[in-house]
Amino acid sequence: MTRMKFVAAALITVALAVPMATAVAADAHGGGAPAWSPADGGNSGKIAVKDNSGDTESVKAEYFRTASPDDKRTLWNHSGRGTTAYSGDGSRIYKFKACDENRGTPGDCSGWVIP
């Protein structure tokens, strides 16, 4: 009976630890700007934004990290159509959105996404 309790406790521990250690991929689309996290090989501390728009405007991803939950950060991609920008590594990204900038009018932004 003791051995069964030990095995059951071990299985519960593994079941609880695996979801917390695994990053769940999420993506957002704002106009011609897809953004995703985790990025760059599944790193939950990185985000990426790609410019798929047909205009000359930049795209961006706005995001928050767990180590500084009140600081909204912005990853800009000014490099043009077909390019992808990656953030630096840091604490886990817990919320983000993608935006396609429009000159003179508000940008096309997705809603907030939680990876």
GROMACS .gro file of N, CA, C and O in nm:
model
  460
    1MET      N    1   0.082  -0.119   0.000
    1MET     CA    2   0.000   0.000   0.000
    1MET      C    3   0.086   0.126   0.000
    1MET      O    4   0.055   0.221  -0.068
    2THR      N    5   0.196   0.126   0.075
    2THR     CA    6   0.286   0.241   0.081
    2THR      C    7   0.349   0.268  -0.054
    2THR      O    8   0.363   0.383  -0.095
    3ARG      N    9   0.385   0.161  -0.125
    3ARG     CA   10   0.445   0.176  -0.257
    3ARG      C   11   0.345   0.240  -0.354
    3ARG      O   12   0.381   0.324  -0.436
    4MET      N   13   0.220   0.204  -0.346
    4MET     CA   14   0.118   0.260  -0.433
    4MET      C   15   0.099   0.410  -0.406
    4MET      O   16   0.083   0.489  -0.498
    5LYS      N   17   0.104   0.449  -0.279
    5LYS     CA   18   0.093   0.591  -0.245
    5LYS      C   19   0.211   0.669  -0.300
    5LYS      O   20   0.195   0.780  -0.350
    6PHE      N   21   0.331   0.610  -0.292
    6PHE     CA   22   0.451   0.676  -0.345
    6PHE      C   23   0.439   0.695  -0.496
    6PHE      O   24   0.468   0.803  -0.548
    7VAL      N   25   0.397   0.592  -0.568
    7VAL     CA   26   0.381   0.600  -0.713
    7VAL      C   27   0.274   0.703  -0.749
    7VAL      O   28   0.292   0.784  -0.840
    8ALA      N   29   0.165   0.704  -0.678
    8ALA     CA   30   0.059   0.801  -0.704
    8ALA      C   31   0.108   0.943  -0.681
    8ALA      O   32   0.081   1.034  -0.761
    9ALA      N   33   0.182   0.965  -0.573
    9ALA     CA   34   0.236   1.098  -0.545
    9ALA      C   35   0.335   1.141  -0.653
    9ALA      O   36   0.336   1.257  -0.697
   10ALA      N   37   0.417   1.048  -0.701
   10ALA     CA   38   0.513   1.079  -0.808
   10ALA      C   39   0.440   1.116  -0.936
   10ALA      O   40   0.478   1.211  -1.006
   11LEU      N   41   0.336   1.044  -0.971
   11LEU     CA   42   0.260   1.075  -1.093
   11LEU      C   43   0.191   1.211  -1.084
   11LEU      O   44   0.188   1.287  -1.182
   12ILE      N   45   0.137   1.243  -0.970
   12ILE     CA   46   0.073   1.374  -0.952
   12ILE      C   47   0.176   1.485  -0.964
   12ILE      O   48   0.152   1.587  -1.028
   13THR      N   49   0.293   1.466  -0.906
   13THR     CA   50   0.399   1.567  -0.914
   13THR      C   51   0.440   1.591  -1.059
   13THR      O   52   0.453   1.705  -1.103
   14VAL      N   53   0.459   1.483  -1.136
   14VAL     CA   54   0.496   1.496  -1.277
   14VAL      C   55   0.385   1.564  -1.355
   14VAL      O   56   0.409   1.652  -1.438
   15ALA      N   57   0.262   1.527  -1.330
   15ALA     CA   58   0.149   1.585  -1.402
   15ALA      C   59   0.137   1.736  -1.376
   15ALA      O   60   0.101   1.812  -1.465
   16LEU      N   61   0.170   1.780  -1.257
   16LEU     CA   62   0.164   1.922  -1.226
   16LEU      C   63   0.286   1.998  -1.279
   16LEU      O   64   0.275   2.113  -1.320
   17ALA      N   65   0.401   1.934  -1.282
   17ALA     CA   66   0.525   2.002  -1.324
   17ALA      C   67   0.534   2.018  -1.475
   17ALA      O   68   0.582   2.119  -1.523
   18VAL      N   69   0.488   1.922  -1.552
   18VAL     CA   70   0.504   1.928  -1.697
   18VAL      C   71   0.432   2.048  -1.758
   18VAL      O   72   0.492   2.122  -1.835
   19PRO      N   73   0.305   2.077  -1.728
   19PRO     CA   74   0.242   2.193  -1.790
   19PRO      C   75   0.310   2.325  -1.752
   19PRO      O   76   0.312   2.418  -1.831
   20MET      N   77   0.366   2.335  -1.633
   20MET     CA   78   0.430   2.459  -1.592
   20MET      C   79   0.564   2.478  -1.661
   20MET      O   80   0.610   2.589  -1.678
   21ALA      N   81   0.628   2.372  -1.702
   21ALA     CA   82   0.759   2.381  -1.765
   21ALA      C   83   0.749   2.394  -1.916
   21ALA      O   84   0.846   2.424  -1.983
   22THR      N   85   0.632   2.370  -1.972
   22THR     CA   86   0.615   2.373  -2.116
   22THR      C   87   0.546   2.503  -2.158
   22THR      O   88   0.440   2.535  -2.108
   23ALA      N   89   0.607   2.574  -2.252
   23ALA     CA   90   0.548   2.697  -2.303
   23ALA      C   91   0.444   2.663  -2.408
   23ALA      O   92   0.466   2.577  -2.493
   24VAL      N   93   0.330   2.727  -2.403
   24VAL     CA   94   0.224   2.706  -2.499
   24VAL      C   95   0.232   2.817  -2.603
   24VAL      O   96   0.231   2.934  -2.569
   25ALA      N   97   0.243   2.778  -2.729
   25ALA     CA   98   0.256   2.877  -2.836
   25ALA      C   99   0.122   2.948  -2.859
   25ALA      O  100   0.016   2.888  -2.852
   26ALA      N  101   0.131   3.077  -2.886
   26ALA     CA  102   0.014   3.156  -2.920
   26ALA      C  103   0.053   3.256  -3.027
   26ALA      O  104   0.170   3.295  -3.037
   27ASP      N  105  -0.045   3.297  -3.107
   27ASP     CA  106  -0.016   3.399  -3.207
   27ASP      C  107  -0.130   3.499  -3.213
   27ASP      O  108  -0.241   3.473  -3.169
   28ALA      N  109  -0.097   3.617  -3.266
   28ALA     CA  110  -0.194   3.725  -3.281
   28ALA      C  111  -0.173   3.787  -3.418
   28ALA      O  112  -0.061   3.789  -3.469
   29HIS      N  113  -0.281   3.839  -3.477
   29HIS     CA  114  -0.272   3.902  -3.609
   29HIS      C  115  -0.340   4.038  -3.604
   29HIS      O  116  -0.458   4.046  -3.575
   30GLY      N  117  -0.263   4.141  -3.633
   30GLY     CA  118  -0.316   4.277  -3.643
   30GLY      C  119  -0.287   4.329  -3.782
   30GLY      O  120  -0.172   4.359  -3.813
   31GLY      N  121  -0.387   4.335  -3.868
   31GLY     CA  122  -0.363   4.374  -4.007
   31GLY      C  123  -0.266   4.276  -4.071
   31GLY      O  124  -0.287   4.156  -4.068
   32GLY      N  125  -0.157   4.328  -4.128
   32GLY     CA  126  -0.056   4.242  -4.189
   32GLY      C  127   0.057   4.208  -4.096
   32GLY      O  128   0.169   4.186  -4.141
   33ALA      N  129   0.030   4.204  -3.967
   33ALA     CA  130   0.136   4.180  -3.868
   33ALA      C  131   0.104   4.061  -3.780
   33ALA      O  132   0.031   4.074  -3.683
   34PRO      N  133   0.160   3.943  -3.811
   34PRO     CA  134   0.148   3.834  -3.716
   34PRO      C  135   0.259   3.842  -3.612
   34PRO      O  136   0.373   3.877  -3.643
   35ALA      N  137   0.225   3.813  -3.488
   35ALA     CA  138   0.324   3.806  -3.379
   35ALA      C  139   0.301   3.675  -3.307
   35ALA      O  140   0.189   3.625  -3.302
   36TRP      N  141   0.409   3.617  -3.251
   36TRP     CA  142   0.395   3.492  -3.180
   36TRP      C  143   0.496   3.480  -3.067
   36TRP      O  144   0.604   3.539  -3.070
   37SER      N  145   0.455   3.405  -2.967
   37SER     CA  146   0.541   3.374  -2.853
   37SER      C  147   0.493   3.242  -2.796
   37SER      O  148   0.372   3.220  -2.790
   38PRO      N  149   0.581   3.153  -2.758
   38PRO     CA  150   0.726   3.168  -2.759
   38PRO      C  151   0.781   3.169  -2.901
   38PRO      O  152   0.722   3.111  -2.992
   39ALA      N  153   0.894   3.236  -2.918
   39ALA     CA  154   0.959   3.248  -3.048
   39ALA      C  155   1.101   3.195  -3.041
   39ALA      O  156   1.154   3.173  -2.932
   40ASP      N  157   1.160   3.178  -3.157
   40ASP     CA  158   1.302   3.140  -3.167
   40ASP      C  159   1.331   3.009  -3.094
   40ASP      O  160   1.405   3.006  -2.997
   41GLY      N  161   1.265   2.903  -3.138
   41GLY     CA  162   1.291   2.772  -3.080
   41GLY      C  163   1.210   2.740  -2.956
   41GLY      O  164   1.246   2.653  -2.878
   42GLY      N  165   1.100   2.812  -2.934
   42GLY     CA  166   1.015   2.782  -2.820
   42GLY      C  167   1.056   2.850  -2.691
   42GLY      O  168   1.015   2.808  -2.584
   43ASN      N  169   1.133   2.956  -2.698
   43ASN     CA  170   1.178   3.028  -2.579
   43ASN      C  171   1.065   3.118  -2.531
   43ASN      O  172   1.028   3.214  -2.599
   44SER      N  173   1.011   3.092  -2.411
   44SER     CA  174   0.897   3.169  -2.360
   44SER      C  175   0.935   3.311  -2.322
   44SER      O  176   0.848   3.392  -2.291
   45GLY      N  177   1.062   3.344  -2.326
   45GLY     CA  178   1.108   3.480  -2.298
   45GLY      C  179   1.132   3.561  -2.424
   45GLY      O  180   1.190   3.669  -2.418
   46LYS      N  181   1.089   3.510  -2.540
   46LYS     CA  182   1.107   3.583  -2.667
   46LYS      C  183   0.975   3.593  -2.741
   46LYS      O  184   0.889   3.507  -2.731
   47ILE      N  185   0.963   3.700  -2.819
   47ILE     CA  186   0.848   3.722  -2.905
   47ILE      C  187   0.899   3.762  -3.042
   47ILE      O  188   1.011   3.814  -3.054
   48ALA      N  189   0.820   3.737  -3.145
   48ALA     CA  190   0.856   3.773  -3.281
   48ALA      C  191   0.739   3.844  -3.347
   48ALA      O  192   0.624   3.818  -3.316
   49VAL      N  193   0.770   3.934  -3.442
   49VAL     CA  194   0.667   4.000  -3.522
   49VAL      C  195   0.717   4.008  -3.667
   49VAL      O  196   0.831   4.042  -3.691
   50LYS      N  197   0.629   3.972  -3.759
   50LYS     CA  198   0.663   3.969  -3.901
   50LYS      C  199   0.582   4.072  -3.976
   50LYS      O  200   0.465   4.094  -3.946
   51ASP      N  201   0.645   4.134  -4.075
   51ASP     CA  202   0.576   4.233  -4.159
   51ASP      C  203   0.525   4.163  -4.284
   51ASP      O  204   0.602   4.130  -4.374
   52ASN      N  205   0.394   4.138  -4.290
   52ASN     CA  206   0.332   4.079  -4.409
   52ASN      C  207   0.246   4.181  -4.482
   52ASN      O  208   0.173   4.145  -4.574
   53SER      N  209   0.252   4.307  -4.441
   53SER     CA  210   0.167   4.409  -4.504
   53SER      C  211   0.228   4.453  -4.637
   53SER      O  212   0.348   4.441  -4.659
   54GLY      N  213   0.144   4.504  -4.722
   54GLY     CA  214   0.189   4.549  -4.854
   54GLY      C  215   0.218   4.697  -4.859
   54GLY      O  216   0.232   4.753  -4.967
   55ASP      N  217   0.228   4.762  -4.744
   55ASP     CA  218   0.253   4.907  -4.742
   55ASP      C  219   0.396   4.935  -4.694
   55ASP      O  220   0.475   4.844  -4.674
   56THR      N  221   0.426   5.059  -4.673
   56THR     CA  222   0.561   5.097  -4.627
   56THR      C  223   0.564   5.126  -4.478
   56THR      O  224   0.665   5.174  -4.427
   57GLU      N  225   0.456   5.097  -4.408
   57GLU     CA  226   0.448   5.123  -4.265
   57GLU      C  227   0.509   5.008  -4.184
   57GLU      O  228   0.512   4.894  -4.228
   58SER      N  229   0.552   5.040  -4.065
   58SER     CA  230   0.612   4.941  -3.975
   58SER      C  231   0.505   4.859  -3.904
   58SER      O  232   0.388   4.896  -3.901
   59VAL      N  233   0.548   4.747  -3.847
   59VAL     CA  234   0.461   4.665  -3.763
   59VAL      C  235   0.527   4.652  -3.627
   59VAL      O  236   0.647   4.677  -3.612
   60LYS      N  237   0.447   4.615  -3.526
   60LYS     CA  238   0.502   4.603  -3.392
   60LYS      C  239   0.426   4.499  -3.311
   60LYS      O  240   0.314   4.462  -3.345
   61ALA      N  241   0.491   4.453  -3.206
   61ALA     CA  242   0.427   4.370  -3.105
   61ALA      C  243   0.443   4.442  -2.972
   61ALA      O  244   0.553   4.489  -2.940
   62GLU      N  245   0.335   4.456  -2.899
   62GLU     CA  246   0.340   4.511  -2.764
   62GLU      C  247   0.323   4.395  -2.668
   62GLU      O  248   0.240   4.306  -2.692
   63TYR      N  249   0.401   4.395  -2.559
   63TYR     CA  250   0.400   4.278  -2.472
   63TYR      C  251   0.440   4.314  -2.329
   63TYR      O  252   0.496   4.419  -2.303
   64PHE      N  253   0.409   4.220  -2.238
   64PHE     CA  254   0.443   4.233  -2.097
   64PHE      C  255   0.519   4.108  -2.053
   64PHE      O  256   0.488   3.998  -2.097
   65ARG      N  257   0.618   4.127  -1.964
   65ARG     CA  258   0.697   4.018  -1.908
   65ARG      C  259   0.662   3.998  -1.761
   65ARG      O  260   0.625   4.092  -1.692
   66THR      N  261   0.681   3.875  -1.712
   66THR     CA  262   0.648   3.845  -1.573
   66THR      C  263   0.738   3.920  -1.474
   66THR      O  264   0.695   3.954  -1.365
   67ALA      N  265   0.863   3.947  -1.511
   67ALA     CA  266   0.956   4.014  -1.419
   67ALA      C  267   0.923   4.163  -1.402
   67ALA      O  268   0.963   4.224  -1.303
   68SER      N  269   0.851   4.221  -1.498
   68SER     CA  270   0.813   4.363  -1.489
   68SER      C  271   0.670   4.377  -1.541
   68SER      O  272   0.647   4.433  -1.649
   69PRO      N  273   0.573   4.327  -1.466
   69PRO     CA  274   0.435   4.316  -1.515
   69PRO      C  275   0.365   4.448  -1.544
   69PRO      O  276   0.264   4.449  -1.614
   70ASP      N  277   0.417   4.560  -1.496
   70ASP     CA  278   0.353   4.690  -1.522
   70ASP      C  279   0.418   4.766  -1.637
   70ASP      O  280   0.373   4.876  -1.670
   71ASP      N  281   0.522   4.711  -1.697
   71ASP     CA  282   0.595   4.779  -1.805
   71ASP      C  283   0.557   4.721  -1.941
   71ASP      O  284   0.597   4.610  -1.974
   72LYS      N  285   0.481   4.799  -2.019
   72LYS     CA  286   0.449   4.755  -2.155
   72LYS      C  287   0.571   4.778  -2.242
   72LYS      O  288   0.627   4.887  -2.244
   73ARG      N  289   0.613   4.674  -2.313
   73ARG     CA  290   0.729   4.682  -2.402
   73ARG      C  291   0.681   4.677  -2.546
   73ARG      O  292   0.573   4.624  -2.574
   74THR      N  293   0.763   4.729  -2.637
   74THR     CA  294   0.729   4.730  -2.779
   74THR      C  295   0.845   4.676  -2.861
   74THR      O  296   0.958   4.722  -2.846
   75LEU      N  297   0.815   4.579  -2.946
   75LEU     CA  298   0.911   4.526  -3.043
   75LEU      C  299   0.871   4.579  -3.180
   75LEU      O  300   0.765   4.544  -3.231
   76TRP      N  301   0.953   4.665  -3.239
   76TRP     CA  302   0.926   4.722  -3.371
   76TRP      C  303   0.994   4.641  -3.480
   76TRP      O  304   1.103   4.589  -3.460
   77ASN      N  305   0.930   4.633  -3.594
   77ASN     CA  306   0.991   4.578  -3.715
   77ASN      C  307   0.979   4.686  -3.822
   77ASN      O  308   0.873   4.708  -3.878
   78HIS      N  309   1.092   4.755  -3.846
   78HIS     CA  310   1.098   4.862  -3.947
   78HIS      C  311   1.165   4.811  -4.075
   78HIS      O  312   1.193   4.891  -4.164
   79SER      N  313   1.192   4.682  -4.086
   79SER     CA  314   1.275   4.630  -4.195
   79SER      C  315   1.200   4.600  -4.324
   79SER      O  316   1.262   4.565  -4.424
   80GLY      N  317   1.067   4.608  -4.324
   80GLY     CA  318   0.992   4.591  -4.448
   80GLY      C  319   0.930   4.454  -4.466
   80GLY      O  320   0.952   4.361  -4.389
   81ARG      N  321   0.852   4.447  -4.573
   81ARG     CA  322   0.772   4.329  -4.604
   81ARG      C  323   0.857   4.201  -4.606
   81ARG      O  324   0.965   4.197  -4.662
   82GLY      N  325   0.802   4.097  -4.540
   82GLY     CA  326   0.865   3.966  -4.540
   82GLY      C  327   0.972   3.946  -4.433
   82GLY      O  328   1.027   3.837  -4.423
   83THR      N  329   1.000   4.049  -4.354
   83THR     CA  330   1.104   4.036  -4.251
   83THR      C  331   1.043   4.008  -4.115
   83THR      O  332   0.928   4.044  -4.088
   84THR      N  333   1.122   3.947  -4.028
   84THR     CA  334   1.079   3.915  -3.893
   84THR      C  335   1.176   3.975  -3.792
   84THR      O  336   1.298   3.966  -3.813
   85ALA      N  337   1.124   4.036  -3.688
   85ALA     CA  338   1.206   4.089  -3.580
   85ALA      C  339   1.181   4.004  -3.456
   85ALA      O  340   1.068   3.962  -3.430
   86TYR      N  341   1.288   3.980  -3.379
   86TYR     CA  342   1.280   3.901  -3.256
   86TYR      C  343   1.323   3.987  -3.138
   86TYR      O  344   1.419   4.063  -3.148
   87SER      N  345   1.255   3.969  -3.026
   87SER     CA  346   1.294   4.040  -2.904
   87SER      C  347   1.418   3.974  -2.845
   87SER      O  348   1.452   3.861  -2.879
   88GLY      N  349   1.480   4.044  -2.752
   88GLY     CA  350   1.585   3.982  -2.673
   88GLY      C  351   1.523   3.885  -2.574
   88GLY      O  352   1.401   3.885  -2.553
   89ASP      N  353   1.606   3.802  -2.514
   89ASP     CA  354   1.558   3.705  -2.418
   89ASP      C  355   1.532   3.774  -2.284
   89ASP      O  356   1.594   3.873  -2.251
   90GLY      N  357   1.439   3.721  -2.209
   90GLY     CA  358   1.406   3.776  -2.078
   90GLY      C  359   1.311   3.684  -2.006
   90GLY      O  360   1.297   3.567  -2.041
   91SER      N  361   1.243   3.739  -1.906
   91SER     CA  362   1.146   3.657  -1.834
   91SER      C  363   1.029   3.623  -1.927
   91SER      O  364   1.014   3.681  -2.035
   92ARG      N  365   0.946   3.532  -1.884
   92ARG     CA  366   0.835   3.482  -1.967
   92ARG      C  367   0.743   3.597  -2.010
   92ARG      O  368   0.710   3.685  -1.931
   93ILE      N  369   0.703   3.593  -2.135
   93ILE     CA  370   0.604   3.689  -2.188
   93ILE      C  371   0.466   3.634  -2.154
   93ILE      O  372   0.434   3.521  -2.190
   94TYR      N  373   0.386   3.714  -2.082
   94TYR     CA  374   0.256   3.662  -2.039
   94TYR      C  375   0.138   3.723  -2.113
   94TYR      O  376   0.025   3.673  -2.098
   95LYS      N  377   0.161   3.828  -2.193
   95LYS     CA  378   0.051   3.888  -2.268
   95LYS      C  379   0.111   3.969  -2.383
   95LYS      O  380   0.210   4.039  -2.364
   96PHE      N  381   0.050   3.961  -2.503
   96PHE     CA  382   0.100   4.040  -2.616
   96PHE      C  383  -0.009   4.065  -2.719
   96PHE      O  384  -0.115   4.000  -2.717
   97LYS      N  385   0.017   4.160  -2.808
   97LYS     CA  386  -0.070   4.185  -2.922
   97LYS      C  387   0.015   4.231  -3.039
   97LYS      O  388   0.128   4.276  -3.022
   98ALA      N  389  -0.040   4.220  -3.161
   98ALA     CA  390   0.029   4.259  -3.284
   98ALA      C  391  -0.042   4.380  -3.344
   98ALA      O  392  -0.165   4.389  -3.338
   99CYS      N  393   0.037   4.472  -3.403
   99CYS     CA  394  -0.021   4.592  -3.464
   99CYS      C  395   0.048   4.622  -3.597
   99CYS      O  396   0.170   4.613  -3.609
  100ASP      N  397  -0.034   4.659  -3.694
  100ASP     CA  398   0.014   4.707  -3.824
  100ASP      C  399  -0.014   4.857  -3.826
  100ASP      O  400  -0.129   4.899  -3.822
  101GLU      N  401   0.092   4.937  -3.826
  101GLU     CA  402   0.077   5.083  -3.820
  101GLU      C  403   0.019   5.139  -3.950
  101GLU      O  404   0.049   5.089  -4.058
  102ASN      N  405  -0.061   5.241  -3.937
  102ASN     CA  406  -0.121   5.311  -4.052
  102ASN      C  407  -0.094   5.460  -4.037
  102ASN      O  408  -0.132   5.519  -3.936
  103ARG      N  409  -0.030   5.518  -4.134
  103ARG     CA  410   0.004   5.660  -4.128
  103ARG      C  411  -0.122   5.746  -4.114
  103ARG      O  412  -0.214   5.735  -4.193
  104GLY      N  413  -0.124   5.828  -4.010
  104GLY     CA  414  -0.232   5.924  -3.992
  104GLY      C  415  -0.360   5.868  -3.932
  104GLY      O  416  -0.452   5.941  -3.902
  105THR      N  417  -0.370   5.737  -3.915
  105THR     CA  418  -0.489   5.676  -3.855
  105THR      C  419  -0.444   5.573  -3.752
  105THR      O  420  -0.328   5.528  -3.756
  106PRO      N  421  -0.532   5.533  -3.663
  106PRO     CA  422  -0.493   5.431  -3.565
  106PRO      C  423  -0.448   5.301  -3.634
  106PRO      O  424  -0.499   5.266  -3.741
  107GLY      N  425  -0.355   5.232  -3.574
  107GLY     CA  426  -0.306   5.105  -3.630
  107GLY      C  427  -0.410   4.994  -3.618
  107GLY      O  428  -0.503   5.003  -3.538
  108ASP      N  429  -0.393   4.893  -3.700
  108ASP     CA  430  -0.477   4.773  -3.691
  108ASP      C  431  -0.412   4.680  -3.590
  108ASP      O  432  -0.306   4.624  -3.616
  109CYS      N  433  -0.474   4.664  -3.475
  109CYS     CA  434  -0.418   4.582  -3.368
  109CYS      C  435  -0.509   4.464  -3.336
  109CYS      O  436  -0.631   4.475  -3.341
  110SER      N  437  -0.446   4.356  -3.300
  110SER     CA  438  -0.521   4.241  -3.250
  110SER      C  439  -0.563   4.269  -3.107
  110SER      O  440  -0.524   4.369  -3.048
  111GLY      N  441  -0.638   4.180  -3.050
  111GLY     CA  442  -0.665   4.185  -2.907
  111GLY      C  443  -0.545   4.128  -2.832
  111GLY      O  444  -0.453   4.072  -2.893
  112TRP      N  445  -0.546   4.139  -2.702
  112TRP     CA  446  -0.438   4.082  -2.621
  112TRP      C  447  -0.450   3.930  -2.622
  112TRP      O  448  -0.559   3.875  -2.612
  113VAL      N  449  -0.335   3.864  -2.632
  113VAL     CA  450  -0.327   3.718  -2.636
  113VAL      C  451  -0.242   3.671  -2.519
  113VAL      O  452  -0.140   3.734  -2.488
  114ILE      N  453  -0.281   3.563  -2.457
  114ILE     CA  454  -0.205   3.506  -2.345
  114ILE      C  455  -0.150   3.371  -2.389
  114ILE      O  456  -0.226   3.278  -2.416
  115PRO      N  457  -0.016   3.361  -2.400
  115PRO     CA  458   0.043   3.232  -2.443
  115PRO      C  459   0.037   3.127  -2.333
  115PRO      O  460   0.023   3.156  -2.218
   0.00000   0.00000   0.00000
